[in-house]
Tab-separated table of C-alpha atoms and ligand atoms in Angstrom:
chain	number	residue	atom	x	y	z
I	26	MET	CA	-0.035	-0.001	-0.018
I	27	ALA	CA	1.175	3.463	-0.871
I	28	SER	CA	2.297	5.604	2.133
I	29	GLU	CA	-0.398	7.458	3.708
I	30	CYS	CA	1.586	10.575	3.398
I	31	LEU	CA	1.447	10.747	-0.421
I	32	ASP	CA	-1.021	12.936	-1.578
I	33	PRO	CA	-2.665	11.479	-4.768
I	34	ALA	CA	-4.169	14.671	-5.886
I	35	GLY	CA	-0.569	16.388	-6.014
I	36	PRO	CA	1.590	16.599	-8.910
I	37	ALA	CA	4.313	14.835	-6.916
I	38	PRO	CA	4.310	12.949	-3.643
I	39	SER	CA	4.350	15.474	-0.947
I	40	ARG	CA	7.486	15.110	1.188
I	41	ARG	CA	6.872	18.270	3.372
I	42	PRO	CA	7.570	17.201	6.833
I	43	ILE	CA	4.507	17.092	9.302
I	44	ARG	CA	4.719	19.620	12.145
I	45	HIS	CA	2.004	18.314	14.505
I	46	LEU	CA	1.573	15.140	16.010
I	47	TYR	CA	-1.560	13.908	18.278
I	48	VAL	CA	-1.711	11.040	20.396
I	49	HIS	CA	-4.993	9.575	21.611
I	50	THR	CA	-5.026	7.339	24.725
I	51	PRO	CA	-8.559	6.075	25.088
I	52	PHE	CA	-8.560	5.249	28.825
I	53	CYS	CA	-10.567	7.047	31.384
I	54	ALA	CA	-11.041	6.144	35.260
I	55	THR	CA	-14.933	6.505	34.572
I	56	ILE	CA	-16.822	7.832	31.670
I	57	CYS	CA	-18.410	11.246	31.924
I	58	PRO	CA	-22.118	11.459	30.776
I	59	TYR	CA	-21.492	14.272	28.349
I	60	CYS	CA	-18.420	13.079	26.600
I	61	ALA	CA	-18.464	11.824	23.100
I	62	PHE	CA	-14.638	11.188	22.706
I	63	TYR	CA	-13.643	7.604	21.981
I	64	VAL	CA	-12.902	6.469	25.714
I	65	HIS	CA	-13.340	3.473	27.782
I	66	THR	CA	-11.965	2.062	31.219
I	67	GLY	CA	-9.199	-0.353	31.224
I	68	SER	CA	-6.575	-1.962	33.715
I	69	ALA	CA	-2.758	-1.126	33.828
I	70	SER	CA	-1.986	-4.227	31.803
I	71	GLU	CA	-4.370	-3.192	29.105
I	72	MET	CA	-2.914	0.284	28.860
I	73	ARG	CA	0.706	-1.368	28.601
I	74	THR	CA	-0.427	-3.641	25.659
I	75	PHE	CA	-2.002	-0.396	24.003
I	76	VAL	CA	1.340	1.356	24.230
I	77	ASP	CA	2.873	-1.609	22.753
I	78	ALA	CA	0.470	-1.230	19.782
I	79	LEU	CA	0.723	2.534	19.413
I	80	LEU	CA	4.663	2.264	19.199
I	81	ARG	CA	4.063	-0.151	16.453
I	82	GLU	CA	1.780	2.403	14.648
I	83	TRP	CA	4.352	5.171	15.239
I	84	GLU	CA	7.142	2.722	13.754
I	85	ARG	CA	5.072	2.392	10.557
I	86	VAL	CA	3.917	5.893	10.081
I	87	SER	CA	7.231	7.457	10.884
I	88	ARG	CA	8.673	5.224	8.301
I	89	ASP	CA	6.424	6.457	5.686
I	90	CYS	CA	5.810	10.049	7.012
I	91	PRO	CA	8.350	12.661	7.254
I	92	VAL	CA	7.613	14.166	10.595
I	93	GLU	CA	9.658	16.929	12.299
I	94	ALA	CA	7.040	17.672	14.976
I	95	GLU	CA	6.959	21.136	16.364
I	96	THR	CA	4.278	20.102	18.730
I	97	LEU	CA	3.251	16.687	20.306
I	98	TYR	CA	-0.276	16.727	21.946
I	99	LEU	CA	-0.807	13.733	24.157
I	100	GLY	CA	-4.626	13.607	24.613
I	101	GLY	CA	-7.517	11.280	25.070
I	102	GLY	CA	-9.188	10.085	27.225
I	103	THR	CA	-6.822	10.517	30.132
I	104	PRO	CA	-3.251	9.828	29.146
I	105	SER	CA	-2.025	10.914	32.709
I	106	LEU	CA	-3.514	7.401	33.845
I	107	LEU	CA	-0.762	5.573	32.120
I	108	PRO	CA	1.432	3.745	34.355
I	109	LEU	CA	4.949	5.538	34.438
I	110	ASP	CA	6.738	2.584	32.903
I	111	ALA	CA	4.385	2.483	29.837
I	112	PHE	CA	4.438	6.442	29.592
I	113	ARG	CA	8.392	6.337	29.731
I	114	ARG	CA	8.357	3.947	26.795
I	115	LEU	CA	5.827	6.157	24.856
I	116	ALA	CA	7.666	9.501	25.394
I	117	GLU	CA	11.188	8.249	24.665
I	118	ALA	CA	9.846	6.767	21.489
I	119	LEU	CA	8.067	9.865	20.216
I	120	HIS	CA	11.087	12.234	21.119
I	121	PRO	CA	13.547	11.342	18.493
I	122	TRP	CA	13.354	15.147	17.862
I	123	GLU	CA	12.811	17.900	20.491
I	124	ALA	CA	9.156	19.172	20.152
I	125	VAL	CA	8.888	22.831	20.670
I	126	GLU	CA	5.627	22.432	22.661
I	127	THR	CA	4.657	18.883	24.377
I	128	THR	CA	1.218	18.962	25.954
I	129	LEU	CA	-0.084	16.243	28.331
I	130	GLU	CA	-3.887	16.087	29.126
I	131	ALA	CA	-4.401	15.193	32.984
I	132	ASN	CA	-7.110	14.566	35.215
I	133	PRO	CA	-6.438	16.302	38.476
I	134	ARG	CA	-6.686	13.218	40.445
I	135	THR	CA	-3.814	11.476	38.332
I	136	VAL	CA	-1.276	14.178	39.298
I	137	THR	CA	1.175	12.794	41.803
I	138	PRO	CA	4.651	14.206	42.822
I	139	SER	CA	6.433	11.166	41.357
I	140	LYS	CA	4.339	11.493	38.028
I	141	ALA	CA	4.750	15.054	37.795
I	142	VAL	CA	8.460	14.853	38.035
I	143	ALA	CA	8.698	12.010	35.578
I	144	TRP	CA	6.590	13.787	32.911
I	145	ARG	CA	8.813	16.762	33.443
I	146	GLU	CA	11.934	14.783	32.874
I	147	LEU	CA	10.494	13.002	29.703
I	148	GLY	CA	10.026	16.382	27.981
I	149	VAL	CA	6.317	17.203	28.771
I	150	GLY	CA	6.361	21.084	29.122
I	151	ARG	CA	2.622	21.864	29.174
I	152	VAL	CA	-0.058	20.191	31.103
I	153	SER	CA	-3.915	20.650	30.448
I	154	LEU	CA	-5.980	19.781	33.460
I	155	GLY	CA	-9.562	18.783	32.965
I	156	VAL	CA	-10.887	20.767	35.758
I	157	GLN	CA	-14.350	21.724	34.045
I	158	SER	CA	-15.718	23.465	37.273
I	159	LEU	CA	-14.679	24.395	40.946
I	160	ASP	CA	-18.285	24.069	42.026
I	161	SER	CA	-18.943	20.609	43.822
I	162	ASP	CA	-22.816	20.727	42.547
I	163	VAL	CA	-21.681	21.364	38.801
I	164	LEU	CA	-18.948	18.811	38.977
I	165	GLY	CA	-21.431	16.192	40.467
I	166	THR	CA	-23.879	16.798	37.374
I	167	LEU	CA	-20.884	16.468	35.003
I	168	GLY	CA	-20.136	12.990	36.835
I	169	ARG	CA	-16.740	14.141	37.706
I	170	ARG	CA	-15.086	12.680	40.772
I	171	HIS	CA	-12.524	15.446	41.499
I	172	THR	CA	-13.029	18.293	43.883
I	173	ALA	CA	-11.865	21.917	44.001
I	174	GLU	CA	-9.222	20.796	46.668
I	175	ASP	CA	-7.836	18.021	44.255
I	176	VAL	CA	-7.343	20.614	41.559
I	177	LYS	CA	-5.443	23.122	43.721
I	178	ARG	CA	-3.463	20.177	45.003
I	179	ALA	CA	-2.729	19.234	41.346
I	180	VAL	CA	-1.673	22.876	40.211
I	181	TRP	CA	0.710	23.002	43.311
I	182	THR	CA	2.375	19.394	42.474
I	183	LEU	CA	2.802	20.544	38.995
I	184	ARG	CA	4.295	23.893	39.923
I	185	ASP	CA	6.753	21.904	42.543
I	186	ALA	CA	7.816	19.664	39.560
I	187	GLY	CA	8.908	22.804	37.605
I	188	PHE	CA	5.872	23.161	35.092
I	189	ARG	CA	5.400	26.753	33.927
I	190	ASN	CA	2.873	26.085	31.268
I	191	ILE	CA	-0.440	24.910	32.799
I	192	ASN	CA	-3.935	25.165	31.095
I	193	VAL	CA	-7.109	24.686	32.894
I	194	ASP	CA	-9.935	23.281	30.855
I	195	LEU	CA	-13.607	24.715	32.121
I	196	LEU	CA	-17.103	24.248	30.908
I	197	PHE	CA	-19.947	26.561	30.884
I	198	ALA	CA	-23.667	26.252	30.150
I	199	VAL	CA	-23.993	23.198	32.145
I	200	PRO	CA	-27.474	22.134	33.082
I	201	GLY	CA	-28.294	23.528	36.604
I	202	GLN	CA	-25.200	25.782	36.448
I	203	SER	CA	-26.022	29.417	37.573
I	204	PRO	CA	-24.186	32.589	36.249
I	205	ALA	CA	-22.944	33.191	39.707
I	206	SER	CA	-21.485	29.549	40.076
I	207	TRP	CA	-19.695	30.234	36.728
I	208	GLN	CA	-18.482	33.638	37.752
I	209	ARG	CA	-16.974	32.187	41.026
I	210	THR	CA	-15.573	29.122	39.141
I	211	LEU	CA	-13.713	31.865	36.987
I	212	GLY	CA	-12.509	33.636	39.601
I	213	GLU	CA	-11.290	30.566	41.461
I	214	ALA	CA	-9.389	29.543	38.257
I	215	ILE	CA	-7.783	32.858	37.708
I	216	ALA	CA	-6.586	32.673	41.409
I	217	LEU	CA	-4.833	29.517	40.566
I	218	GLY	CA	-2.807	31.396	38.248
I	219	PRO	CA	-2.579	29.118	35.149
I	220	GLU	CA	-0.974	30.403	31.838
I	221	HIS	CA	-3.845	29.386	29.949
I	222	ILE	CA	-7.590	28.846	30.290
I	223	SER	CA	-9.906	27.144	27.868
I	224	ALA	CA	-13.729	27.739	28.436
I	225	TYR	CA	-16.003	25.601	26.452
I	226	GLU	CA	-19.721	25.865	26.083
I	227	LEU	CA	-21.157	22.295	26.868
I	228	THR	CA	-22.536	20.819	23.912
I	229	PHE	CA	-25.041	17.888	24.080
I	230	GLU	CA	-23.329	15.122	21.664
I	231	GLU	CA	-25.289	12.403	20.159
I	232	ASP	CA	-25.196	9.161	22.086
I	233	THR	CA	-24.467	10.403	25.401
I	234	PRO	CA	-26.659	10.379	28.449
I	235	PHE	CA	-26.623	14.061	28.507
I	236	PHE	CA	-28.147	14.162	24.830
I	237	LYS	CA	-30.816	11.635	25.932
I	238	ALA	CA	-31.795	13.510	29.042
I	239	ARG	CA	-32.271	16.656	26.884
I	240	ALA	CA	-34.242	14.651	24.380
I	241	ALA	CA	-36.483	13.466	27.110
I	242	GLY	CA	-37.046	17.143	28.272
I	243	ILE	CA	-35.251	16.669	31.443
I	244	TRP	CA	-32.783	19.318	30.536
I	245	THR	CA	-33.138	22.240	28.204
I	246	GLU	CA	-30.659	24.664	26.423
I	247	ASP	CA	-30.761	28.419	27.341
I	248	GLU	CA	-29.117	30.313	24.632
I	249	ASN	CA	-29.459	33.741	26.435
I	250	ARG	CA	-27.875	32.321	29.603
I	251	SER	CA	-24.971	30.784	27.226
I	252	ILE	CA	-24.340	34.257	25.791
I	253	GLU	CA	-24.386	35.807	29.136
I	254	MET	CA	-21.669	33.282	30.351
I	255	TYR	CA	-19.687	33.836	27.358
I	256	ARG	CA	-19.664	37.619	28.079
I	257	THR	CA	-18.745	37.034	31.536
I	258	THR	CA	-15.779	34.781	30.579
I	259	PHE	CA	-14.465	37.303	28.074
I	260	ARG	CA	-14.711	40.245	30.750
I	261	LEU	CA	-13.169	38.374	33.539
I	262	LEU	CA	-10.417	36.693	31.824
I	263	GLU	CA	-9.477	39.600	29.665
I	264	GLY	CA	-9.503	41.842	32.853
I	265	ALA	CA	-7.158	39.207	34.432
I	266	GLY	CA	-4.587	39.649	31.752
I	267	TYR	CA	-5.620	36.694	29.641
I	268	ARG	CA	-6.020	37.477	25.861
I	269	GLN	CA	-8.905	35.535	23.929
I	270	TYR	CA	-7.092	34.212	20.774
I	271	GLU	CA	-9.778	31.771	19.798
I	272	ILE	CA	-13.385	31.906	20.865
I	273	SER	CA	-12.981	29.370	23.803
I	274	ASN	CA	-9.201	29.880	24.472
I	275	TYR	CA	-7.280	32.613	26.513
I	276	ALA	CA	-3.645	32.785	27.196
I	277	ARG	CA	-1.128	34.875	28.977
I	278	PRO	CA	1.262	36.584	26.559
I	279	GLY	CA	3.276	33.939	24.638
I	280	ARG	CA	1.371	30.947	26.380
I	281	ALA	CA	-1.146	30.374	23.497
I	282	SER	CA	-1.145	26.578	22.428
I	283	ARG	CA	0.782	26.167	19.221
I	284	HIS	CA	-0.618	22.730	18.538
I	285	ASN	CA	-4.182	24.048	18.526
I	286	GLN	CA	-2.840	27.128	16.471
I	287	GLY	CA	-1.608	24.539	14.027
I	288	TYR	CA	-5.240	22.923	13.721
I	289	TRP	CA	-6.717	26.342	13.310
I	290	LYS	CA	-4.515	27.425	10.420
I	291	GLY	CA	-5.289	24.223	8.580
I	292	ASN	CA	-1.772	22.686	8.874
I	293	ASP	CA	-1.142	19.105	8.361
I	294	TYR	CA	-1.199	16.755	11.336
I	295	LEU	CA	-0.766	13.140	12.199
I	296	GLY	CA	-2.889	11.231	14.950
I	297	LEU	CA	-1.856	7.960	16.508
I	298	GLY	CA	-4.141	5.778	18.415
I	299	PRO	CA	-7.780	4.323	18.141
I	300	GLY	CA	-10.174	7.078	16.907
I	301	ALA	CA	-7.283	9.345	16.070
I	302	CYS	CA	-7.506	11.584	12.786
I	303	SER	CA	-4.840	12.605	10.242
I	304	THR	CA	-4.876	15.239	7.695
I	305	VAL	CA	-2.273	15.281	5.151
I	306	GLY	CA	-2.663	17.283	1.852
I	307	LEU	CA	-5.787	16.211	0.262
I	308	ARG	CA	-6.163	12.964	2.438
I	309	ARG	CA	-7.751	12.691	5.735
I	310	TRP	CA	-8.053	9.315	7.531
I	311	GLN	CA	-9.256	8.096	10.947
I	312	ASN	CA	-8.312	5.184	12.869
I	313	ARG	CA	-11.558	3.087	13.834
I	314	ARG	CA	-12.762	3.695	17.321
I	315	ASP	CA	-11.893	0.031	18.431
I	316	THR	CA	-9.071	-0.417	20.828
I	317	GLU	CA	-9.206	-4.220	20.555
I	318	ARG	CA	-8.997	-4.162	16.718
I	319	TYR	CA	-6.334	-1.682	16.735
I	320	ILE	CA	-3.985	-3.738	19.029
I	321	ALA	CA	-5.039	-6.782	17.116
I	322	ALA	CA	-4.120	-5.421	13.721
I	323	LEU	CA	-0.763	-3.813	14.922
I	324	SER	CA	0.155	-6.996	16.701
I	325	ALA	CA	-0.152	-8.947	13.596
I	326	GLY	CA	2.134	-6.484	11.725
I	327	GLN	CA	-1.035	-4.907	9.770
I	328	GLU	CA	-2.443	-1.408	9.494
I	329	PRO	CA	-5.035	-0.418	12.117
I	330	PRO	CA	-8.307	-0.332	10.691
I	331	ARG	CA	-9.349	3.003	9.143
I	332	GLU	CA	-11.712	5.062	7.439
I	333	GLN	CA	-10.578	7.221	4.655
I	334	GLU	CA	-11.982	10.734	3.519
I	335	PRO	CA	-11.023	12.120	0.270
I	336	LEU	CA	-10.720	16.154	0.505
I	337	SER	CA	-10.702	18.820	-1.868
I	338	GLU	CA	-8.497	22.100	-1.839
I	339	GLU	CA	-12.040	23.931	-1.780
I	340	LEU	CA	-13.057	21.936	1.485
I	341	ARG	CA	-9.734	22.592	3.230
I	342	GLN	CA	-10.010	26.308	2.292
I	343	ARG	CA	-13.423	26.340	3.654
I	344	GLU	CA	-12.333	24.684	7.018
I	345	ARG	CA	-9.354	27.112	7.386
I	346	LEU	CA	-11.665	30.023	6.919
I	347	LEU	CA	-14.407	28.815	9.565
I	348	LEU	CA	-11.465	27.979	12.052
I	349	GLY	CA	-9.813	31.456	11.130
I	350	LEU	CA	-12.788	33.413	11.885
I	351	ARG	CA	-12.890	31.981	15.386
I	352	THR	CA	-9.602	33.283	16.179
I	353	SER	CA	-8.429	36.723	16.952
I	354	ASP	CA	-5.957	36.838	14.129
I	355	GLY	CA	-8.812	36.189	11.756
I	356	ILE	CA	-8.233	35.492	8.075
I	357	PRO	CA	-6.190	37.178	5.181
I	358	ALA	CA	-8.583	39.846	3.465
I	359	SER	CA	-7.855	38.232	0.322
I	360	TRP	CA	-10.030	35.161	1.347
I	361	ILE	CA	-12.897	37.451	1.491
I	362	GLY	CA	-13.022	37.428	-2.259
I	363	GLY	CA	-15.930	39.228	-4.007
I	364	ASN	CA	-17.797	39.661	-0.597
I	365	SER	CA	-16.234	42.906	0.601
I	366	GLU	CA	-19.728	44.218	0.888
I	367	ALA	CA	-20.535	41.561	3.665
I	368	ALA	CA	-17.273	42.320	5.465
I	369	LEU	CA	-17.943	46.055	5.420
I	370	ALA	CA	-21.596	45.444	6.848
I	371	LEU	CA	-20.074	43.356	9.740
I	372	THR	CA	-17.536	46.087	10.286
I	373	ARG	CA	-20.283	48.775	10.628
I	374	GLN	CA	-22.227	46.537	12.926
I	375	GLY	CA	-19.184	46.151	15.440
I	376	LEU	CA	-18.678	42.323	14.769
I	377	GLY	CA	-15.750	42.590	12.299
I	378	GLU	CA	-12.677	44.796	11.748
I	379	LEU	CA	-10.310	45.037	8.914
I	380	SER	CA	-6.689	45.850	9.806
I	381	GLU	CA	-3.174	44.913	8.838
I	382	GLY	CA	-4.498	43.041	5.669
I	383	ASN	CA	-6.488	40.727	8.009
I	384	PHE	CA	-10.396	40.533	8.490
I	385	ARG	CA	-11.147	39.279	11.955
I	386	LEU	CA	-14.178	39.024	14.031
I	387	THR	CA	-14.792	40.973	17.366
I	388	PRO	CA	-15.266	39.021	20.396
I	389	GLU	CA	-19.162	39.653	19.839
I	390	GLY	CA	-18.841	38.688	16.152
I	391	ARG	CA	-17.119	35.355	17.050
I	392	LEU	CA	-20.267	34.180	18.895
I	393	LEU	CA	-21.632	34.107	15.087
I	394	ALA	CA	-18.658	32.811	13.453
I	395	ASP	CA	-20.380	29.697	11.946
I	396	GLY	CA	-23.154	31.847	10.287
I	397	ILE	CA	-20.533	34.512	8.940
I	398	ALA	CA	-18.350	31.988	7.623
I	399	GLY	CA	-21.204	30.953	5.230
I	400	LEU	CA	-21.018	34.622	3.785
I	401	PHE	CA	-17.628	34.148	2.606
I	402	VAL	CA	-17.619	30.594	1.076
K	19	SF4	S1	-12.334	12.297	31.556
K	19	SF4	FE1	-12.497	13.552	29.798
K	19	SF4	S2	-12.096	12.228	28.111
K	19	SF4	FE2	-12.475	10.816	29.848
K	19	SF4	S3	-14.731	10.587	29.840
K	19	SF4	FE3	-14.502	12.559	31.259
K	19	SF4	S4	-14.638	14.056	29.463
K	19	SF4	FE4	-14.457	12.284	28.407
């Protein structure tokens, strides 16, 4: 089979090195009722077997694809659950080069002094903590087992181990969450002093217990409350010195996530692990969401089962435009094409601005990014 990295639509095989690498670890201690990622529970020995398979996939992929990763993102799932010996093998194999930014997603309860020191020694520079809320009622609704105390302890432990780049993931518009509770969570998160805060609006993803509860009328969505919470987020975080550089992401100067910026710019990326997606040139493929089959195929010396999606330049450009409009950099003004009237109208309404050759949406405009993108494609 031809290398996954060859671009069949290109004039010649693309050998541009890939700059972004994602690794999906599907294990979690428990499954949260709102989560639609490919995740499941597993024992330490299953995690070790999974890492064996992952290293086989990496061996195959790195033979075919030129990778010079600037960013490595260890996500999931909960990769911080991996036993240290397995994590060590993974990190050592993935670090033939020095990634500029290596991020590890961690559940607050999995952060121990010995793990934190080992992660740091193994090249992890950035930890993204799945906090979601610092209100015990909201954490209960979300099915999260950790407490606000666990979060504080995790941050201190990471600081003691030398981490100077910590992200805190938060969720708003959770059923039953009041604007006052969200405001308190934001204030307490700021007080923890992370370099980066991601604040996502909860979405009801298909096939989750949350989705079913909404379909049954147990929960309803309140768009006005979500907008109010988004505005509160912007006001409090910008006021505390964080800059909104994407609709859901805020960072101290110089601490924006380079990995996510790579996605939003439409750069190529490689994903390893069950359920992981890769996009190279005009090809996109996704490993099947099936850890057992993933392990079986790689143990037998075969490719993991995958689904392919052919892309067109037009589709990739549309994705870049939509993602770009959600960022504070915006899009090159040339992408607006013949639709400068629409851009001017948005500018007059205070939803967009043209400057330094770029068109960008204002924080209010970003709320409407999906609809506005339709004006330019
Ligand atoms: S910890 Fe994160 S990845 Fe795991 S089930 Fe909960 S939301 Fe999903």
